[in-house]
Tab-separated table of C-alpha atoms in Angstrom:
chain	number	residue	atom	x	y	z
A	141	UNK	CA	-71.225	-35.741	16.644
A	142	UNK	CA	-69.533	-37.101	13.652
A	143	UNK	CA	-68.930	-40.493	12.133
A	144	UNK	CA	-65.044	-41.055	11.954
A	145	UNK	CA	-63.073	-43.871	10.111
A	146	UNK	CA	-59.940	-45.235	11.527
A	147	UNK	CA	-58.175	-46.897	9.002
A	148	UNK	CA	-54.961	-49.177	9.122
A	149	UNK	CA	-53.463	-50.022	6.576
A	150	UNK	CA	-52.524	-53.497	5.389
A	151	UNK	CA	-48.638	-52.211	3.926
A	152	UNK	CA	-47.385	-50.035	6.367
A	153	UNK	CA	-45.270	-48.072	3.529
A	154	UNK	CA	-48.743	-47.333	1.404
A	155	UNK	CA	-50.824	-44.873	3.119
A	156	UNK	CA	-54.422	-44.728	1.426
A	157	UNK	CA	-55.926	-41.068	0.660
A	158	UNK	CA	-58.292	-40.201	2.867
A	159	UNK	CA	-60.490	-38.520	0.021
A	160	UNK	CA	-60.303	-41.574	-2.606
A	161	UNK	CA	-61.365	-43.669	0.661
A	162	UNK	CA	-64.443	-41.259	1.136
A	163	UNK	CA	-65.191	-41.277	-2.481
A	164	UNK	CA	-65.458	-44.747	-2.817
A	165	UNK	CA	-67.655	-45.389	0.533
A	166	UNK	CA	-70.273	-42.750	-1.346
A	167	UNK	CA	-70.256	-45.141	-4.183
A	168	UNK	CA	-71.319	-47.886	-2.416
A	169	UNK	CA	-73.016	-46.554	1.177
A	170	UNK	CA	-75.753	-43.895	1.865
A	171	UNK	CA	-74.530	-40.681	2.371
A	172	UNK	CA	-75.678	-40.504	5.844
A	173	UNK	CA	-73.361	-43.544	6.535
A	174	UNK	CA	-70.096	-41.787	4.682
A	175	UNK	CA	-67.449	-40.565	7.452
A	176	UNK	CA	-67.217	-37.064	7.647
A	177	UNK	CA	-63.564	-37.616	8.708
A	178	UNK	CA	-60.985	-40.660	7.810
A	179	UNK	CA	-58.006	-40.564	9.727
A	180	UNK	CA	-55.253	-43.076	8.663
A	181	UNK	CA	-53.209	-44.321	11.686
A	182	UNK	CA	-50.311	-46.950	12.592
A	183	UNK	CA	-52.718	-49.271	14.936
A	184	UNK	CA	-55.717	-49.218	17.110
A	185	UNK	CA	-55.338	-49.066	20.883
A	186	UNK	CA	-57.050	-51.737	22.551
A	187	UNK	CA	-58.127	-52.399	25.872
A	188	UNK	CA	-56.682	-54.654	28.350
A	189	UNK	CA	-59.663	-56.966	27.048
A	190	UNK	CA	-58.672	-56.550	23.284
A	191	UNK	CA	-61.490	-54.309	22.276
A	192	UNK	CA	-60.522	-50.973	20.740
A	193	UNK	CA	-59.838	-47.953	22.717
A	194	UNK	CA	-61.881	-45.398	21.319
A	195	UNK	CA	-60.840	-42.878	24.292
A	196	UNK	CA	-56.921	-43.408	23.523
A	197	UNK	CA	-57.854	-43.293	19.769
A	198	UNK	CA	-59.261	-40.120	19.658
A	199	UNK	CA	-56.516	-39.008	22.165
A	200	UNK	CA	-53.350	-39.446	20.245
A	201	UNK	CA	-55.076	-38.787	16.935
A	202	UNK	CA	-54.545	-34.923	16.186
A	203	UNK	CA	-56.666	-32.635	15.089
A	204	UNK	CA	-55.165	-30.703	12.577
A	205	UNK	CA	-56.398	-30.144	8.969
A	206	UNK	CA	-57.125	-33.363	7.159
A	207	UNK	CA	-56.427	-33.975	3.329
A	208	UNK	CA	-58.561	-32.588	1.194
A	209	UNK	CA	-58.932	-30.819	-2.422
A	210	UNK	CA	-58.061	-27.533	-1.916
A	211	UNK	CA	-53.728	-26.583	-1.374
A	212	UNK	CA	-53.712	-24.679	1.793
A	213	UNK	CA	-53.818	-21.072	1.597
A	214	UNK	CA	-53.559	-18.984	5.021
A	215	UNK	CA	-56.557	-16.275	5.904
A	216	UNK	CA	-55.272	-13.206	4.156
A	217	UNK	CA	-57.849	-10.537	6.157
A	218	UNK	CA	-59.017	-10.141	9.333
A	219	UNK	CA	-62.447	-11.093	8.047
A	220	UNK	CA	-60.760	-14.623	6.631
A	221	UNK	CA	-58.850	-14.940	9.803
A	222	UNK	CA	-61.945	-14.404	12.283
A	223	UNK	CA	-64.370	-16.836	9.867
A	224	UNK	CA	-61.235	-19.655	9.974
A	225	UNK	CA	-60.992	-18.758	13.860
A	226	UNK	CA	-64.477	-19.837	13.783
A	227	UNK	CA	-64.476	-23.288	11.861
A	228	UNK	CA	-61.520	-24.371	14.013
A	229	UNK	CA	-63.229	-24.238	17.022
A	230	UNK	CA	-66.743	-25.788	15.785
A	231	UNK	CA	-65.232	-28.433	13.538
A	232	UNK	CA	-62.504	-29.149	16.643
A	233	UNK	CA	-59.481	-28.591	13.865
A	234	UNK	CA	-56.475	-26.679	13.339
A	235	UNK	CA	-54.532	-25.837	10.218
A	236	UNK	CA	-58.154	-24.804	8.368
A	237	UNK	CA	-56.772	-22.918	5.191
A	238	UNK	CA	-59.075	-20.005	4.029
A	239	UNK	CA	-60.092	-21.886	0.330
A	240	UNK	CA	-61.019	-25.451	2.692
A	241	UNK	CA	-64.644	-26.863	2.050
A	242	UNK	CA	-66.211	-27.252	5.401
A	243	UNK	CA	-68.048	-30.152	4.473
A	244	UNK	CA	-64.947	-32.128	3.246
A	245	UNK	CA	-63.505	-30.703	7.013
A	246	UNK	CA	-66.419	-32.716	8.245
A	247	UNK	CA	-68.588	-30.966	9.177
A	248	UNK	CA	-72.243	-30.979	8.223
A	249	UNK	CA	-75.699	-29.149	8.171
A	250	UNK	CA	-76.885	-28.543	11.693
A	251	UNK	CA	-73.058	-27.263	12.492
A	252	UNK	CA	-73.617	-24.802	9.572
A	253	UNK	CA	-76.515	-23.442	10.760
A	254	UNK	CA	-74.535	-23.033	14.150
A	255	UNK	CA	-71.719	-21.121	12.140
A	256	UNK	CA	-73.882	-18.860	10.304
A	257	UNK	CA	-75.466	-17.975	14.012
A	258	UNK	CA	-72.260	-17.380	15.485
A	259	UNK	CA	-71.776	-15.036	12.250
A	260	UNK	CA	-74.341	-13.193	12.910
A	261	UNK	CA	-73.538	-12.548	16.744
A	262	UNK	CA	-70.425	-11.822	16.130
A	263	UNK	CA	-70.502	-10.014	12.734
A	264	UNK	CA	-74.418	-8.712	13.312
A	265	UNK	CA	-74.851	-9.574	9.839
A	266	UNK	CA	-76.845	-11.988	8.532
A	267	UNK	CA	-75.596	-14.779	6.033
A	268	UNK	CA	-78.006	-16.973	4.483
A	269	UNK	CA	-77.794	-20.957	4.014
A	270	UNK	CA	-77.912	-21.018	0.641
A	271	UNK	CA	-74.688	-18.620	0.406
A	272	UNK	CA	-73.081	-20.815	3.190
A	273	UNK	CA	-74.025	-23.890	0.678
A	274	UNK	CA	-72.799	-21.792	-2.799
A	275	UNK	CA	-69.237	-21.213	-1.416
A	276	UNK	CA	-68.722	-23.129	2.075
A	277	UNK	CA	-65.108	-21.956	2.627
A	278	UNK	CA	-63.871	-19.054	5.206
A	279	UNK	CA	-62.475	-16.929	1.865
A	280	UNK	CA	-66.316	-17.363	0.722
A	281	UNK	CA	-68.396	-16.436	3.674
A	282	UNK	CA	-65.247	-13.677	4.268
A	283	UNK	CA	-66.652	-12.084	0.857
A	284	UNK	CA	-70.418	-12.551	1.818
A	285	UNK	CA	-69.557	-10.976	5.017
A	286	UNK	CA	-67.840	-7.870	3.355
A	287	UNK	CA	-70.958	-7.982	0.729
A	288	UNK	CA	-73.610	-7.675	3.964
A	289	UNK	CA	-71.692	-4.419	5.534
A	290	UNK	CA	-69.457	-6.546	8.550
A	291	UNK	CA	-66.783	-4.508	9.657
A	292	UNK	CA	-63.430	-5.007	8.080
């Protein structure tokens, strides 16, 4: 599970950034209370009883890569192209570029760990935490693969 912001915003024609949104909640709020994800939409659904919607929320907002630093660069090698396979199904995205952070995709510790096991069922190679943490981005854990002897 992840925490999620919906934002509106108040002038239609501005559209906030995402990551100066999630910078500025980790000035002020603990990190555990940050979203992982801000997604800036039109409106909120609401129910017939004007509460919000969260099921049509999360329906008709898509999935695909949200802003963040890094330009988007497509997997080069299969390695790249497997890892990204990867992070788009556990982080429930698509678009992941091969230089994205994971943690500014959202995602977080325990769905690491569950990455770097998948890694090593699939790869039969083992890639520690800490190398995860050093470079979390499928170009990174492509070159720690090919560094631990996966197949090409």
């Amino acid at each position: 599970r992840r925490l999620i912001a919906y934002v509106v915003p108040a002038d239609a024609a501005v559209r906030p950034s995402a990551l100066d949104m999630r910078a500025r909640l980790a000035e002020t709020l603990p990190a555990y209370a940050v979203p992982s994800l801000v997604r800036v939409v039109d409106d909120l659904p609401l129910t017939p009883n004007g509460k919000v919607d969260r099921t049509a929320l999360e329906r008709r907002t898509v999935q695909e890569r949200p802003e963040v630093n890094a330009p988007h660069r497509e997997p080069e090698s299969d390695l790249e192209r497997a890892v990204t396979g990867m992070w788009c199904d556990h982080l429930g995205l698509e678009g992941i570029g091969a230089d994205d952070d994971f943690f500014e995709l959202g995602g977080h510790s325990l769905l690491a760990v569950a990455l770097i096991a998948e890694l090593h069922r699939e790869f039969g190679t083992e890639i520690s935490p800490i190398s995860f943490y050093l470079d979390p981005t499928p170009a990174g854990l492509a070159r720690s693969l090919a560094q631990a002897g996966a197949p090409r």
